[in-house]
Amino acid sequence: MHMYDVGRDAVLRRALAERPALWAYSLGLTRNPQQAEDLFQESHVVICGKWQQLRPDQPFLAWAFTIIRLTWLASLHDKHRRMAPLKDEVLERCVQEAVDDEEGPQGDRLARLRACLEQLTPRARSALDLRYAQGLDCSRIAQRLTMGVKALYQLLSRSRVMLEDCVRRTGTT
Amino acid sequence: MSDDQVLIERFLDNALSEADSAALQERLMAEPDLRLALGRALLTLAGLREVLQAQQRQRSKRVRRALAGGPAFRITFLRVAAAVLLVLLPLAWWQLGRSSPQVPDASPELATSHGIDGDLLAMDEAAQLEYLRQQAGQQRHEPLSATLLAPETTGDTALLFRHQAAAGLVRAAIVQGRVVDLLLAEETRSLALIQAGQEPALRQAAQTLAGQFASERQAGQVRLLAFRILPRGTPRDQALILISLNEDLQGRNRL
């Protein structure tokens, strides 16, 4: 295999392995799953195109976060959206520190999350699925689940906190 | 829920005022625990997206395999169908033997246009029952076209085909008592949902109708309800109603 391909493949593999952190950062910037998905994908196109700009001594996540941030800023400029409420570097620290805090490979965490998801009620699972897999907005989900928007927020929040606790608990046992 | 969790929720819901955002930023810079909490919340959502999307892909694959007739799924379907038949059929036949209200607004012409024998609507309950018994075993539902039902096939024409396939399956199941067809219709439902997800109001209306049906708590009413609703509305309405009807039936059978 040519050296070019080796370097490019390594960067793309790294991007693949770090996709939860990259998506988390995208979501932090946009605070909207649909927009986060768009930003995540657009940024990946840039990462694929500019892989050679990643220096060997440069941390991958910091480099990728910069690309995501610049892509986001470009889209803000295009569409006149309002800025994110947090400074980019604050958000970057939040995600980076949470990534550093995690134990074990990402695959283990996802397996634990999958198991913990099974412990939620079917209604909570549906709400999470509609919000974070299908990207529907809360008013539509509330309508579909025949519940109030406020109750839906509480359901989503409780479910997420429970999942976080469960994933951490099962990770330490 | 702690105050910090509320703050994080409001951040994630994009519901922070400028002042709240500034305050959150100050605190995040000073408090590592809060940074960690927000980072973890974001990572959990990212993980959820991965897991839920993988499950969604798995479901789509399962539907396609079931429609293509994978042996393992056929066996599962047959097992479930056998269990459902044991519960549902006695109820259905018992209900068919009872007198039931006339269907006021499903004209034979409309029913025929949807593939239901219009003459059947004009018969009294006993005659309907006899007719259905004669038909049992003689009708075969049309095979589903994997291409037309594939999720990649989009647009109103595809939805219409899906609706027709679902209607055909429900009809066949009603007439022949082939509950296994209803289970297949449930898989058709999953595909139809791809389109139906765009129409929450219609779906709500369909659920209301299905709720009325559920309150009757008689499996034999499936037939009458189908006669009432199939001739009404657009193909999309009908597909949604069928979806809810099937959901309700599936739900009851699991009880």
Coordinates of N, CA and C in Angstrom, one line a residue, chain A residues 57-166:
Chain A
D57 N 2.4 15.3 15.6 CA 2.4 15.6 17.0 C 1.1 16.2 17.5
Q58 N 0.2 16.4 16.6 CA -1.0 17.1 16.9 C -2.1 16.1 17.5
P59 N -2.8 16.4 18.6 CA -3.8 15.5 19.0 C -5.0 15.5 18.0
F60 N -5.5 14.3 17.7 CA -6.5 14.2 16.7 C -7.8 14.9 17.1
L61 N -8.2 14.7 18.3 CA -9.5 15.3 18.7 C -9.5 16.8 18.6
A62 N -8.4 17.4 19.1 CA -8.3 18.9 19.0 C -8.4 19.4 17.6
W63 N -7.7 18.7 16.7 CA -7.7 19.0 15.2 C -9.1 18.9 14.6
A64 N -9.7 17.7 15.0 CA -11.1 17.5 14.4 C -12.1 18.5 15.0
F65 N -12.0 18.8 16.3 CA -12.9 19.8 16.9 C -12.8 21.1 16.2
T66 N -11.5 21.5 15.8 CA -11.3 22.8 15.1 C -12.1 22.7 13.7
I67 N -12.0 21.6 13.0 CA -12.6 21.5 11.7 C -14.2 21.6 11.9
I68 N -14.7 20.9 12.9 CA -16.1 21.0 13.2 C -16.5 22.4 13.5
R69 N -15.7 23.1 14.4 CA -16.0 24.4 14.7 C -16.1 25.4 13.5
L70 N -15.0 25.2 12.7 CA -15.0 26.1 11.5 C -16.1 25.8 10.5
T71 N -16.4 24.5 10.4 CA -17.6 24.2 9.5 C -18.9 24.8 10.1
W72 N -19.0 24.7 11.4 CA -20.2 25.3 12.0 C -20.2 26.8 11.8
L73 N -19.1 27.5 12.0 CA -19.0 28.9 11.8 C -19.4 29.3 10.4
A74 N -18.9 28.5 9.4 CA -19.2 28.8 8.0 C -20.7 28.7 7.8
S75 N -21.3 27.7 8.4 CA -22.8 27.5 8.2 C -23.5 28.7 8.9
L76 N -23.0 29.1 10.0 CA -23.7 30.3 10.7 C -23.6 31.5 9.8
H77 N -22.5 31.7 9.2 CA -22.3 32.8 8.3 C -23.3 32.7 7.1
D78 N -23.4 31.5 6.6 CA -24.3 31.3 5.4 C -25.7 31.5 5.8
K79 N -26.1 31.0 6.9 CA -27.6 31.0 7.2 C -28.0 32.0 8.3
H80 N -27.0 32.8 8.7 CA -27.3 33.8 9.7 C -28.0 33.2 11.0
R81 N -27.5 32.1 11.4 CA -28.0 31.5 12.6 C -27.3 32.2 13.8
R82 N -28.0 32.0 14.9 CA -27.3 32.7 16.1 C -26.2 31.8 16.6
M83 N -25.3 32.4 17.3 CA -24.1 31.7 17.7 C -24.4 30.7 18.9
A84 N -23.5 29.8 19.1 CA -23.7 28.9 20.2 C -23.5 29.7 21.5
P85 N -24.1 29.3 22.6 CA -24.1 30.1 23.8 C -22.8 30.0 24.6
L86 N -22.0 28.9 24.3 CA -20.8 28.7 25.0 C -19.6 29.0 24.1
K87 N -18.5 29.5 24.8 CA -17.3 29.6 24.0 C -16.8 28.2 23.5
D88 N -16.3 28.2 22.3 CA -15.9 26.9 21.7 C -14.9 26.1 22.6
E89 N -14.0 26.9 23.2 CA -12.9 26.2 23.9 C -13.5 25.6 25.2
V90 N -14.6 26.2 25.8 CA -15.2 25.7 27.0 C -15.9 24.3 26.6
L91 N -16.6 24.4 25.5 CA -17.3 23.2 25.1 C -16.3 22.1 24.8
E92 N -15.2 22.5 24.1 CA -14.2 21.5 23.8 C -13.6 20.8 25.0
R93 N -13.4 21.6 26.1 CA -12.8 21.1 27.3 C -13.8 20.1 27.9
C94 N -15.1 20.4 27.9 CA -16.1 19.5 28.5 C -16.1 18.2 27.8
V95 N -16.1 18.2 26.5 CA -16.1 16.9 25.7 C -14.8 16.1 25.9
Q96 N -13.7 16.9 25.8 CA -12.4 16.3 25.9 C -12.2 15.6 27.3
E97 N -12.6 16.4 28.3 CA -12.4 15.8 29.7 C -13.3 14.6 30.0
A98 N -14.5 14.6 29.4 CA -15.4 13.5 29.5 C -14.8 12.3 28.8
V99 N -14.2 12.5 27.6 CA -13.6 11.4 26.9 C -12.4 10.9 27.7
D100 N -11.6 11.8 28.2 CA -10.4 11.3 29.0 C -10.8 10.6 30.3
D101 N -12.0 10.9 30.8 CA -12.5 10.3 32.0 C -13.0 8.9 31.8
E102 N -13.3 8.6 30.6 CA -13.9 7.3 30.3 C -12.9 6.2 30.4
E103 N -13.4 5.0 30.9 CA -12.5 3.9 31.1 C -12.8 2.9 30.0
G104 N -11.8 2.2 29.5 CA -12.0 1.1 28.5 C -12.3 1.7 27.1
P105 N -12.3 0.8 26.2 CA -12.6 1.2 24.8 C -14.0 1.6 24.6
Q106 N -14.2 2.4 23.6 CA -15.5 3.0 23.3 C -16.6 1.9 23.0
G107 N -16.1 0.8 22.4 CA -17.0 -0.3 22.1 C -17.6 -0.9 23.4
D108 N -16.9 -1.0 24.4 CA -17.4 -1.5 25.7 C -18.5 -0.6 26.2
R109 N -18.3 0.7 26.1 CA -19.2 1.7 26.6 C -20.5 1.6 25.9
L110 N -20.4 1.4 24.5 CA -21.6 1.3 23.7 C -22.4 0.0 24.1
A111 N -21.6 -1.1 24.4 CA -22.3 -2.3 24.8 C -23.0 -2.2 26.1
R112 N -22.4 -1.5 27.0 CA -23.1 -1.2 28.3 C -24.3 -0.3 28.1
L113 N -24.2 0.7 27.3 CA -25.3 1.6 27.0 C -26.5 0.8 26.4
R114 N -26.1 -0.1 25.5 CA -27.2 -1.0 24.9 C -27.9 -1.8 25.9
A115 N -27.2 -2.3 26.9 CA -27.8 -3.2 27.9 C -28.6 -2.3 28.8
C116 N -28.1 -1.1 29.2 CA -28.8 -0.2 30.1 C -30.1 0.3 29.4
L117 N -30.1 0.5 28.1 CA -31.2 1.0 27.4 C -32.4 0.0 27.5
E118 N -32.1 -1.3 27.6 CA -33.1 -2.3 27.8 C -33.8 -2.2 29.1
Q119 N -33.2 -1.5 30.1 CA -33.9 -1.3 31.4 C -34.9 -0.2 31.4
L120 N -34.9 0.6 30.4 CA -35.9 1.7 30.4 C -37.2 1.2 30.0
T121 N -38.3 2.0 30.3 CA -39.6 1.6 29.9 C -39.7 1.7 28.4
P122 N -40.7 1.0 27.7 CA -40.8 1.1 26.3 C -41.1 2.6 25.9
R123 N -41.9 3.3 26.7 CA -42.2 4.7 26.4 C -41.0 5.5 26.4
A124 N -40.1 5.3 27.4 CA -38.9 6.1 27.4 C -38.0 5.8 26.2
R125 N -37.9 4.5 25.9 CA -37.1 4.1 24.7 C -37.6 4.7 23.5
S126 N -39.0 4.7 23.3 CA -39.5 5.4 22.1 C -39.2 6.8 22.0
A127 N -39.3 7.5 23.2 CA -39.0 8.9 23.2 C -37.5 9.2 22.8
L128 N -36.6 8.4 23.4 CA -35.2 8.6 23.0 C -35.0 8.3 21.5
D129 N -35.6 7.2 21.1 CA -35.4 6.8 19.7 C -35.9 7.9 18.7
L130 N -37.1 8.5 19.0 CA -37.6 9.5 18.1 C -36.8 10.8 18.2
R131 N -36.2 11.1 19.4 CA -35.5 12.3 19.5 C -34.0 12.2 19.0
Y132 N -33.4 11.1 19.4 CA -31.9 11.0 19.1 C -31.5 10.1 17.9
A133 N -32.4 9.2 17.5 CA -32.1 8.4 16.3 C -32.8 9.0 15.1
Q134 N -34.1 9.4 15.3 CA -34.8 9.9 14.1 C -34.8 11.4 14.0
G135 N -34.3 12.1 15.1 CA -34.1 13.5 15.1 C -35.4 14.4 15.0
L136 N -36.5 13.8 15.5 CA -37.7 14.6 15.5 C -37.7 15.7 16.6
D137 N -38.4 16.8 16.4 CA -38.3 17.8 17.5 C -39.4 17.4 18.6
C138 N -39.2 18.1 19.7 CA -39.9 17.6 20.9 C -41.4 17.8 20.8
S139 N -41.9 18.8 20.1 CA -43.3 19.0 20.0 C -43.9 17.9 19.1
R140 N -43.2 17.4 18.1 CA -43.8 16.3 17.3 C -43.8 15.0 18.1
I141 N -42.7 14.8 18.8 CA -42.6 13.6 19.6 C -43.7 13.6 20.7
A142 N -43.9 14.7 21.3 CA -45.0 14.8 22.4 C -46.3 14.5 21.7
Q143 N -46.6 15.0 20.6 CA -47.8 14.8 19.9 C -48.0 13.3 19.6
R144 N -46.9 12.7 19.1 CA -47.0 11.3 18.7 C -47.1 10.4 19.9
L145 N -46.5 10.8 21.0 CA -46.7 9.9 22.2 C -47.8 10.4 23.1
T146 N -48.6 11.3 22.6 CA -49.8 11.8 23.3 C -49.4 12.2 24.7
M147 N -48.5 13.1 24.8 CA -48.1 13.7 26.1 C -47.7 15.1 26.0
G148 N -47.6 15.9 27.1 CA -47.2 17.3 27.0 C -45.7 17.4 26.7
V149 N -45.3 18.6 26.2 CA -43.9 18.8 25.8 C -43.1 18.8 27.1
K150 N -43.6 19.4 28.2 CA -42.9 19.5 29.4 C -42.6 18.1 30.0
A151 N -43.7 17.3 29.9 CA -43.5 15.9 30.4 C -42.5 15.2 29.6
L152 N -42.5 15.5 28.3 CA -41.5 14.8 27.4 C -40.1 15.2 27.8
Y153 N -39.9 16.5 28.1 CA -38.5 16.9 28.5 C -38.1 16.2 29.7
Q154 N -39.0 16.1 30.7 CA -38.7 15.4 31.9 C -38.4 13.9 31.7
L155 N -39.2 13.3 30.8 CA -38.9 11.9 30.5 C -37.6 11.7 29.9
L156 N -37.2 12.6 28.9 CA -35.9 12.5 28.2 C -34.8 12.7 29.2
S157 N -35.0 13.7 30.0 CA -33.9 14.0 31.0 C -33.7 12.9 32.0
R158 N -34.8 12.4 32.6 CA -34.7 11.3 33.5 C -34.0 10.1 32.9
S159 N -34.5 9.8 31.7 CA -33.9 8.6 31.0 C -32.4 8.7 30.8
R160 N -32.0 9.9 30.3 CA -30.6 10.1 30.0 C -29.8 10.0 31.3
V161 N -30.3 10.6 32.4 CA -29.5 10.6 33.6 C -29.4 9.1 34.1
M162 N -30.5 8.4 34.0 CA -30.5 7.0 34.4 C -29.5 6.2 33.6
L163 N -29.5 6.5 32.3 CA -28.5 5.8 31.4 C -27.1 6.1 31.8
E164 N -26.8 7.3 32.1 CA -25.5 7.7 32.5 C -25.1 7.0 33.7
D165 N -26.0 7.0 34.7 CA -25.7 6.3 36.0 C -25.4 4.8 35.7
C166 N -26.3 4.2 34.9 CA -26.2 2.8 34.6 C -24.9 2.4 33.9

